[in-house]
Short mmCIF file of C-alpha atoms in Angstrom, two decimals:
data_model
loop_
_atom_site.label_atom_id
_atom_site.label_comp_id
_atom_site.label_asym_id
_atom_site.label_seq_id
_atom_site.Cartn_x
_atom_site.Cartn_y
_atom_site.Cartn_z
CA MET S 1 49.13 86.13 72.88
CA SER S 2 49.25 88.87 75.45
CA ARG S 3 49.56 92.52 74.69
CA ARG S 4 52.88 94.23 75.03
CA PRO S 5 53.20 94.77 78.80
CA PHE S 6 53.69 98.26 80.17
CA VAL S 7 57.18 98.72 81.53
CA ARG S 8 57.56 101.77 83.73
CA PRO S 9 60.65 103.60 82.55
CA VAL S 10 63.23 103.77 85.35
CA SER S 11 66.54 105.56 84.93
CA ARG S 12 69.35 103.16 85.74
CA THR S 13 71.70 105.88 86.97
CA ARG S 14 69.35 108.51 88.48
CA TRP S 15 66.48 106.48 89.99
CA TYR S 16 67.37 107.46 93.57
CA PHE S 17 66.35 111.09 92.98
CA LYS S 18 62.73 109.95 92.55
CA HIS S 19 61.96 109.60 96.25
CA PRO S 20 63.60 110.91 99.44
CA ARG S 21 63.63 107.36 100.81
CA TYR S 22 65.76 106.19 97.90
CA LEU S 23 68.12 109.11 98.46
CA ARG S 24 68.44 108.23 102.16
CA TYR S 25 69.23 104.65 101.17
CA MET S 26 71.97 105.82 98.80
CA SER S 27 73.37 108.21 101.44
CA ARG S 28 73.91 105.17 103.68
CA GLU S 29 75.49 103.15 100.88
CA VAL S 30 78.03 105.85 99.93
CA THR S 31 79.40 105.96 103.50
CA CYS S 32 81.50 102.96 102.40
CA VAL S 33 83.56 105.21 100.11
CA PHE S 34 84.60 107.33 103.10
CA ILE S 35 85.25 104.32 105.35
CA GLY S 36 87.37 102.82 102.57
CA ALA S 37 89.31 106.05 102.01
CA PHE S 38 89.98 106.45 105.73
CA THR S 39 91.15 102.83 106.00
CA LEU S 40 93.63 103.43 103.17
CA LEU S 41 94.88 106.48 105.12
CA LEU S 42 95.25 104.25 108.18
CA LEU S 43 97.14 101.68 106.09
CA CYS S 44 99.39 104.49 104.86
CA ALA S 45 100.05 105.53 108.47
CA VAL S 46 101.04 101.94 109.38
CA GLU S 47 103.33 101.77 106.35
CA ARG S 48 105.10 105.03 107.27
CA LEU S 49 105.27 103.91 110.89
CA SER S 50 107.11 100.76 109.76
CA GLU S 51 109.65 102.93 107.89
CA GLY S 52 110.78 104.76 111.00
CA GLN S 53 110.39 108.02 112.87
CA ALA S 54 111.30 110.43 110.06
CA ALA S 55 108.91 108.80 107.57
CA TYR S 56 106.07 108.72 110.09
CA GLU S 57 106.57 112.33 111.17
CA SER S 58 106.57 113.52 107.56
CA PHE S 59 103.27 111.64 107.16
CA LEU S 60 101.83 113.44 110.20
CA ALA S 61 103.00 116.76 108.74
CA ALA S 62 101.44 115.86 105.37
CA ILE S 63 97.99 115.26 106.87
CA GLY S 64 98.09 118.59 108.71
CA GLY S 65 96.46 121.74 107.41
CA PRO S 66 93.03 123.16 106.65
CA TRP S 67 92.31 121.05 103.53
CA SER S 68 93.07 117.82 105.36
CA ALA S 69 90.93 119.00 108.25
CA LEU S 70 88.08 119.77 105.84
CA GLY S 71 88.41 116.35 104.16
CA LEU S 72 88.54 114.53 107.50
CA SER S 73 85.50 116.52 108.71
CA ILE S 74 83.53 115.29 105.69
CA VAL S 75 84.74 111.74 106.36
CA LEU S 76 83.67 112.15 110.00
CA ILE S 77 80.13 113.19 108.95
CA PHE S 78 79.77 110.10 106.75
CA VAL S 79 81.19 107.62 109.29
CA VAL S 80 78.85 109.05 111.95
CA HIS S 81 76.00 108.67 109.44
CA ASN S 82 77.03 105.02 108.98
CA ALA S 83 77.13 104.52 112.76
CA ILE S 84 73.69 106.05 113.40
CA SER S 85 71.99 104.27 110.49
CA TRP S 86 73.71 101.01 111.44
CA PHE S 87 72.59 101.15 115.08
CA ASN S 88 69.05 102.14 114.12
CA VAL S 89 68.48 98.88 112.20
CA THR S 90 69.97 96.62 114.90
CA PRO S 91 66.48 95.58 116.20
CA LYS S 92 65.83 94.08 112.73
CA ALA S 93 69.22 92.35 112.57
CA LEU S 94 69.46 91.23 116.21
CA PRO S 95 65.93 90.73 117.59
CA VAL S 96 66.00 89.57 121.21
CA GLN S 97 63.22 87.11 122.04
CA ILE S 98 61.89 86.92 125.61
CA GLY S 99 59.37 84.10 126.00
CA GLU S 100 56.61 84.67 123.46
CA GLY S 101 57.45 88.29 122.81
CA PHE S 102 60.40 90.37 121.71
CA LEU S 103 62.42 92.95 123.59
CA PRO S 104 61.28 96.39 122.33
CA GLY S 105 63.65 97.63 119.61
CA ARG S 106 64.45 100.87 121.43
CA PHE S 107 66.36 98.96 124.14
CA ILE S 108 68.55 97.22 121.53
CA VAL S 109 69.24 100.54 119.78
CA ALA S 110 69.95 102.26 123.11
CA ALA S 111 72.36 99.48 124.14
CA HIS S 112 74.32 99.97 120.90
CA TYR S 113 74.48 103.75 121.41
CA ALA S 114 75.68 103.21 124.99
CA VAL S 115 78.44 100.84 123.84
CA TRP S 116 79.38 103.30 121.06
CA ILE S 117 79.74 106.16 123.57
CA LEU S 118 81.72 104.01 126.03
CA ILE S 119 84.12 102.76 123.35
CA SER S 120 84.61 106.27 121.95
CA LEU S 121 85.35 107.68 125.41
CA ALA S 122 87.72 104.77 126.15
CA VAL S 123 89.63 105.37 122.89
CA LEU S 124 89.82 109.13 123.55
CA PHE S 125 91.10 108.43 127.05
CA PHE S 126 93.62 105.84 125.81
CA ALA S 127 94.78 108.22 123.07
CA GLY S 128 95.44 110.94 125.64
CA VAL S 129 92.75 113.35 124.43
CA LEU S 130 90.69 113.20 127.64
CA MET I 1 70.60 72.79 98.48
CA ALA I 2 72.50 75.23 96.31
CA LYS I 3 75.79 76.31 97.78
CA SER I 4 76.40 80.02 98.11
CA ASN I 5 79.29 82.10 99.42
CA LYS I 6 76.83 84.80 100.45
CA PRO I 7 76.77 84.03 104.22
CA ILE I 8 80.58 84.39 104.45
CA VAL I 9 80.66 87.57 102.39
CA TRP I 10 77.75 89.01 104.31
CA SER I 11 78.97 88.09 107.81
CA LEU I 12 82.32 89.78 107.13
CA PHE I 13 80.43 92.81 105.80
CA ALA I 14 78.22 92.92 108.90
CA ALA I 15 81.19 92.49 111.26
CA GLY I 16 83.04 95.27 109.43
CA GLY I 17 80.01 97.55 109.50
CA THR I 18 79.51 97.04 113.22
CA LEU I 19 83.19 97.63 113.97
CA ALA I 20 83.16 100.70 111.69
CA ALA I 21 80.03 102.01 113.41
CA LEU I 22 81.61 101.60 116.85
CA LEU I 23 85.19 102.69 116.08
CA ALA I 24 85.47 104.68 112.86
CA PRO I 25 84.03 107.98 114.20
CA VAL I 26 86.48 108.17 117.11
CA LEU I 27 89.44 107.05 114.95
CA VAL I 28 88.63 109.69 112.31
CA LEU I 29 88.34 112.23 115.14
CA LEU I 30 91.92 111.37 116.29
CA PHE I 31 93.24 112.06 112.78
CA LEU I 32 91.12 115.22 112.48
CA LEU I 33 92.67 116.50 115.72
CA ALA I 34 96.12 115.76 114.24
CA ALA I 35 95.18 117.67 111.06
CA LEU I 36 94.12 120.62 113.23
CA GLY I 37 97.54 120.65 114.90
CA HIS I 38 96.45 119.00 118.14
CA ALA I 39 97.80 115.51 117.49
CA PRO I 40 96.72 113.17 120.32
CA GLY I 41 99.52 111.55 122.31
CA LEU I 42 98.74 108.15 120.79
CA LEU I 43 99.52 109.44 117.29
CA SER I 44 103.04 110.51 118.30
CA TYR I 45 105.73 108.26 116.83
CA ALA I 46 106.88 106.86 120.17
CA GLN I 47 103.41 105.92 121.44
CA LEU I 48 101.99 104.59 118.16
CA HIS I 49 105.15 102.59 117.54
CA ALA I 50 104.94 101.08 121.02
CA PHE I 51 101.26 100.30 120.41
CA ALA I 52 101.91 98.65 117.03
CA ALA I 53 104.92 96.77 118.41
CA HIS I 54 102.72 94.96 120.94
CA PRO I 55 101.02 91.78 119.59
CA LEU I 56 97.59 92.97 120.78
CA GLY I 57 98.15 96.35 119.11
CA LYS I 58 99.06 94.55 115.87
CA LEU I 59 95.93 92.40 116.16
CA PHE I 60 93.79 95.50 116.74
CA LEU I 61 95.21 97.35 113.71
CA LEU I 62 94.97 94.27 111.49
CA THR I 63 91.35 93.60 112.53
CA VAL I 64 90.34 97.22 111.97
CA ILE I 65 92.03 97.48 108.56
CA ALA I 66 90.86 94.07 107.28
CA LEU I 67 87.23 94.36 108.40
CA PHE I 68 86.85 98.04 107.41
CA LEU I 69 88.27 97.25 103.95
CA TRP I 70 86.04 94.22 103.50
CA HIS I 71 82.97 96.15 104.64
CA ALA I 72 83.74 99.04 102.28
CA ALA I 73 84.51 96.67 99.38
CA HIS I 74 81.28 94.70 99.69
CA ARG I 75 79.11 97.76 100.12
CA LEU I 76 80.86 99.53 97.23
CA ARG I 77 80.10 96.52 95.02
CA VAL I 78 76.38 96.81 95.83
CA ALA I 79 76.43 100.62 95.58
CA LEU I 80 78.04 100.56 92.13
CA HIS I 81 75.24 98.24 90.98
CA ASP I 82 72.73 100.73 92.39
CA PHE I 83 74.48 103.58 90.57
CA GLY I 84 73.85 101.73 87.30
CA LEU I 85 77.12 99.86 86.80
CA ARG I 86 75.98 96.31 85.98
CA GLN I 87 79.32 94.55 85.39
CA ASP I 88 79.05 92.85 88.79
CA ARG I 89 81.64 90.14 88.21
CA ILE I 90 84.41 92.57 87.24
CA VAL I 91 83.43 95.00 90.00
CA ALA I 92 83.42 92.19 92.58
CA VAL I 93 86.87 90.96 91.52
CA ILE I 94 88.33 94.49 91.69
CA VAL I 95 86.86 95.56 95.05
CA TYR I 96 87.62 92.26 96.82
CA LEU I 97 91.12 92.22 95.33
CA VAL I 98 91.77 95.73 96.69
CA ALA I 99 90.49 94.65 100.12
CA ALA I 100 92.63 91.50 100.08
CA THR I 101 95.72 93.42 98.93
CA GLY I 102 95.22 96.04 101.66
CA THR I 103 94.88 93.31 104.26
CA ALA I 104 98.04 91.54 103.01
CA LEU I 105 99.97 94.85 102.99
CA SER I 106 98.87 95.62 106.55
CA VAL I 107 100.20 92.20 107.65
CA LEU I 108 103.50 92.94 105.87
CA TYR I 109 103.88 96.42 107.42
CA LEU I 110 102.88 95.23 110.90
CA THR I 111 105.46 92.44 110.86
CA ARG I 112 108.11 95.07 110.13
CA ILE I 113 107.27 97.08 113.25
#
Protein backbone atom coordinates (compact mmCIF):
# COMPACT_ATOMS: atom_id res chain seq x y z
CA MET A 1 0.00 0.00 0.00
CA SER A 2 1.44 3.30 -1.09
CA ARG A 3 1.45 6.42 0.97
CA ARG A 4 -1.07 9.11 0.30
CA PRO A 5 0.32 10.88 -2.78
CA PHE A 6 1.05 14.59 -2.67
CA VAL A 7 -1.41 16.54 -4.77
CA ARG A 8 -0.30 20.07 -5.50
CA PRO A 9 -3.26 22.32 -4.75
CA VAL A 10 -4.34 24.17 -7.90
CA SER A 11 -7.16 26.69 -7.88
CA ARG A 12 -9.72 25.68 -10.48
CA THR A 13 -10.84 29.25 -11.16
CA ARG A 14 -7.67 31.33 -10.59
CA TRP A 15 -4.81 29.08 -11.78
CA TYR A 16 -3.93 31.36 -14.71
CA PHE A 17 -2.67 34.11 -12.38
CA LYS A 18 0.18 31.80 -11.30
CA HIS A 19 2.38 32.40 -14.34
CA PRO A 20 2.48 35.10 -17.05
CA ARG A 21 2.45 32.36 -19.69
CA TYR A 22 -0.88 31.08 -18.40
CA LEU A 23 -2.26 34.61 -18.44
CA ARG A 24 -1.12 35.08 -22.05
CA TYR A 25 -2.85 31.82 -22.95
CA MET A 26 -6.09 32.99 -21.34
CA SER A 27 -5.82 36.40 -23.05
CA ARG A 28 -5.86 34.56 -26.39
CA GLU A 29 -8.80 32.38 -25.35
CA VAL A 30 -11.00 35.30 -24.26
CA THR A 31 -10.70 36.95 -27.70
CA CYS A 32 -13.54 34.59 -28.69
CA VAL A 33 -15.96 36.54 -26.48
CA PHE A 34 -15.27 39.70 -28.48
CA ILE A 35 -15.40 37.92 -31.85
CA GLY A 36 -18.72 36.37 -30.79
CA ALA A 37 -20.14 39.71 -29.61
CA PHE A 38 -19.10 41.44 -32.83
CA THR A 39 -20.63 38.66 -34.94
CA LEU A 40 -23.94 39.10 -33.10
CA LEU A 41 -23.72 42.84 -33.90
CA LEU A 42 -23.13 41.92 -37.54
CA LEU A 43 -26.13 39.56 -37.44
CA CYS A 44 -28.18 42.40 -35.97
CA ALA A 45 -27.07 44.67 -38.83
CA VAL A 46 -28.16 42.06 -41.40
CA GLU A 47 -31.51 41.69 -39.64
CA ARG A 48 -32.15 45.45 -39.65
CA LEU A 49 -30.96 45.64 -43.25
CA SER A 50 -33.61 43.05 -44.19
CA GLU A 51 -36.29 45.21 -42.54
CA GLY A 52 -35.68 48.18 -44.79
CA GLN A 53 -34.00 51.56 -44.90
CA ALA A 54 -35.59 53.13 -41.82
CA ALA A 55 -34.79 50.13 -39.59
CA TYR A 56 -31.21 49.95 -40.84
CA GLU A 57 -30.59 53.68 -40.43
CA SER A 58 -31.92 53.62 -36.87
CA PHE A 59 -29.47 50.75 -36.23
CA LEU A 60 -26.60 52.86 -37.60
CA ALA A 61 -27.69 55.75 -35.37
CA ALA A 62 -27.89 53.39 -32.37
CA ILE A 63 -24.28 52.23 -32.77
CA GLY A 64 -23.03 55.82 -32.99
CA GLY A 65 -21.60 57.71 -30.05
CA PRO A 66 -18.63 57.66 -27.70
CA TRP A 67 -19.66 54.56 -25.68
CA SER A 68 -20.10 52.49 -28.83
CA ALA A 69 -16.78 53.77 -30.10
CA LEU A 70 -15.13 52.79 -26.80
CA GLY A 71 -16.70 49.32 -26.89
CA LEU A 72 -15.71 48.77 -30.53
CA SER A 73 -12.16 49.97 -29.75
CA ILE A 74 -11.89 47.30 -27.04
CA VAL A 75 -13.28 44.72 -29.47
CA LEU A 76 -10.71 45.89 -32.05
CA ILE A 77 -7.84 45.36 -29.58
CA PHE A 78 -8.97 41.80 -28.87
CA VAL A 79 -9.56 40.82 -32.51
CA VAL A 80 -6.12 42.20 -33.42
CA HIS A 81 -4.71 40.16 -30.52
CA ASN A 82 -6.42 37.08 -31.97
CA ALA A 83 -5.00 37.84 -35.42
CA ILE A 84 -1.41 38.32 -34.21
CA SER A 85 -1.43 35.28 -31.92
CA TRP A 86 -3.11 33.21 -34.64
CA PHE A 87 -0.55 34.11 -37.31
CA ASN A 88 2.37 33.58 -34.93
CA VAL A 89 1.52 29.88 -34.46
CA THR A 90 0.95 29.17 -38.18
CA PRO A 91 4.43 27.55 -38.58
CA LYS A 92 3.30 24.91 -36.04
CA ALA A 93 -0.08 24.38 -37.72
CA LEU A 94 1.06 24.60 -41.35
CA PRO A 95 4.70 23.47 -41.58
CA VAL A 96 5.98 23.58 -45.17
CA GLN A 97 8.39 20.76 -45.98
CA ILE A 98 11.05 21.29 -48.66
CA GLY A 99 12.99 18.09 -49.33
CA GLU A 100 14.46 16.93 -46.04
CA GLY A 101 14.05 20.23 -44.27
CA PHE A 102 11.31 22.69 -43.44
CA LEU A 103 10.74 26.22 -44.62
CA PRO A 104 11.79 28.54 -41.76
CA GLY A 105 8.74 29.55 -39.71
CA ARG A 106 9.34 33.28 -40.18
CA PHE A 107 8.46 33.03 -43.89
CA ILE A 108 5.12 31.34 -43.10
CA VAL A 109 4.32 33.98 -40.47
CA ALA A 110 5.39 36.80 -42.82
CA ALA A 111 3.20 35.39 -45.63
CA HIS A 112 0.17 35.44 -43.31
CA TYR A 113 0.88 39.03 -42.23
CA ALA A 114 1.23 40.05 -45.89
CA VAL A 115 -2.11 38.45 -46.79
CA TRP A 116 -3.71 40.07 -43.72
CA ILE A 117 -2.49 43.53 -44.79
CA LEU A 118 -3.57 43.01 -48.41
CA ILE A 119 -7.05 41.81 -47.43
CA SER A 120 -7.49 44.67 -44.95
CA LEU A 121 -6.45 47.25 -47.55
CA ALA A 122 -8.74 45.63 -50.15
CA VAL A 123 -11.72 45.75 -47.76
CA LEU A 124 -10.98 49.38 -46.82
CA PHE A 125 -10.76 50.26 -50.51
CA PHE A 126 -13.96 48.35 -51.35
CA ALA A 127 -15.75 49.99 -48.41
CA GLY A 128 -14.80 53.44 -49.69
CA VAL A 129 -12.51 54.36 -46.78
CA LEU A 130 -9.34 54.59 -48.90
CA MET B 1 -10.54 2.90 -34.28
CA ALA B 2 -12.74 5.00 -32.04
CA LYS B 3 -14.87 7.48 -33.91
CA SER B 4 -14.65 11.09 -32.85
CA ASN B 5 -16.33 14.28 -34.05
CA LYS B 6 -13.25 16.24 -33.01
CA PRO B 7 -11.73 16.72 -36.52
CA ILE B 8 -14.96 18.32 -37.80
CA VAL B 9 -15.38 20.55 -34.76
CA TRP B 10 -11.73 21.51 -34.85
CA SER B 11 -11.49 22.17 -38.61
CA LEU B 12 -14.47 24.54 -38.42
CA PHE B 13 -12.85 26.23 -35.42
CA ALA B 14 -9.55 26.60 -37.29
CA ALA B 15 -11.27 27.90 -40.44
CA GLY B 16 -13.23 30.40 -38.34
CA GLY B 17 -10.12 31.50 -36.47
CA THR B 18 -8.19 32.05 -39.68
CA LEU B 19 -11.05 33.98 -41.27
CA ALA B 20 -11.47 36.00 -38.06
CA ALA B 21 -7.73 36.73 -37.96
CA LEU B 22 -7.76 37.94 -41.57
CA LEU B 23 -11.09 39.80 -41.63
CA ALA B 24 -12.36 40.67 -38.15
CA PRO B 25 -9.97 43.59 -37.46
CA VAL B 26 -10.89 45.44 -40.66
CA LEU B 27 -14.63 44.70 -40.25
CA VAL B 28 -14.57 45.98 -36.65
CA LEU B 29 -12.70 49.05 -37.91
CA LEU B 30 -15.54 49.78 -40.41
CA PHE B 31 -18.08 49.71 -37.57
CA LEU B 32 -15.79 51.77 -35.32
CA LEU B 33 -15.60 54.43 -38.05
CA ALA B 34 -19.41 54.40 -38.22
CA ALA B 35 -19.60 54.81 -34.42
CA LEU B 36 -17.24 57.80 -34.70
CA GLY B 37 -19.58 59.43 -37.22
CA HIS B 38 -17.51 58.62 -40.31
CA ALA B 39 -19.57 55.72 -41.63
CA PRO B 40 -17.81 54.17 -44.66
CA GLY B 41 -19.74 54.24 -47.93
CA LEU B 42 -20.25 50.47 -47.79
CA LEU B 43 -22.21 50.78 -44.54
CA SER B 44 -24.74 53.16 -46.10
CA TYR B 45 -28.13 51.54 -46.66
CA ALA B 46 -27.98 51.71 -50.45
CA GLN B 47 -24.51 50.16 -50.78
CA LEU B 48 -24.86 47.49 -48.08
CA HIS B 49 -28.27 46.51 -49.41
CA ALA B 50 -26.86 46.18 -52.93
CA PHE B 51 -23.97 44.12 -51.53
CA ALA B 52 -26.25 41.79 -49.55
CA ALA B 53 -28.67 41.50 -52.49
CA HIS B 54 -25.95 39.97 -54.66
CA PRO B 55 -25.53 36.17 -54.27
CA LEU B 56 -21.78 36.52 -53.68
CA GLY B 57 -22.42 39.19 -51.04
CA LYS B 58 -24.90 36.86 -49.33
CA LEU B 59 -22.34 34.03 -49.45
CA PHE B 60 -19.68 36.31 -47.96
CA LEU B 61 -21.91 37.47 -45.09
CA LEU B 62 -23.15 33.93 -44.39
CA THR B 63 -19.60 32.51 -44.37
CA VAL B 64 -18.33 35.26 -42.07
CA ILE B 65 -21.23 34.96 -39.61
CA ALA B 66 -21.30 31.13 -39.56
CA LEU B 67 -17.55 30.59 -39.20
CA PHE B 68 -17.01 33.46 -36.72
CA LEU B 69 -19.87 32.12 -34.57
CA TRP B 70 -18.58 28.55 -34.71
CA HIS B 71 -15.04 29.66 -33.88
CA ALA B 72 -16.24 31.75 -30.93
CA ALA B 73 -18.55 28.97 -29.69
CA HIS B 74 -15.88 26.27 -29.72
CA ARG B 75 -13.24 28.46 -28.12
CA LEU B 76 -15.73 29.69 -25.50
CA ARG B 77 -16.49 26.06 -24.61
CA VAL B 78 -12.79 25.40 -23.97
CA ALA B 79 -12.29 28.75 -22.20
CA LEU B 80 -15.20 28.12 -19.81
CA HIS B 81 -13.58 24.80 -18.89
CA ASP B 82 -10.33 26.67 -18.23
CA PHE B 83 -12.18 29.21 -16.08
CA GLY B 84 -13.31 26.32 -13.87
CA LEU B 85 -16.75 25.53 -15.27
CA ARG B 86 -16.67 21.74 -15.67
CA GLN B 87 -20.19 21.03 -16.98
CA ASP B 88 -18.81 20.50 -20.49
CA ARG B 89 -21.81 18.71 -21.97
CA ILE B 90 -24.28 21.46 -21.04
CA VAL B 91 -21.83 24.19 -22.06
CA ALA B 92 -21.20 22.48 -25.41
CA VAL B 93 -24.92 22.14 -26.14
CA ILE B 94 -25.57 25.81 -25.31
CA VAL B 95 -22.66 27.36 -27.24
CA TYR B 96 -23.14 25.20 -30.35
CA LEU B 97 -26.90 25.81 -30.25
CA VAL B 98 -26.31 29.59 -30.16
CA ALA B 99 -23.90 29.29 -33.10
CA ALA B 100 -26.35 27.13 -35.08
CA THR B 101 -29.27 29.47 -34.31
CA GLY B 102 -27.23 32.51 -35.38
CA THR B 103 -26.29 30.78 -38.61
CA ALA B 104 -29.93 29.80 -39.31
CA LEU B 105 -31.10 33.37 -38.56
CA SER B 106 -28.48 34.83 -40.90
CA VAL B 107 -29.78 32.54 -43.69
CA LEU B 108 -33.34 33.68 -42.94
CA TYR B 109 -32.45 37.41 -42.94
CA LEU B 110 -30.28 37.11 -46.07
CA THR B 111 -33.07 35.42 -48.03
CA ARG B 112 -35.30 38.39 -47.18
CA ILE B 113 -32.89 40.90 -48.73
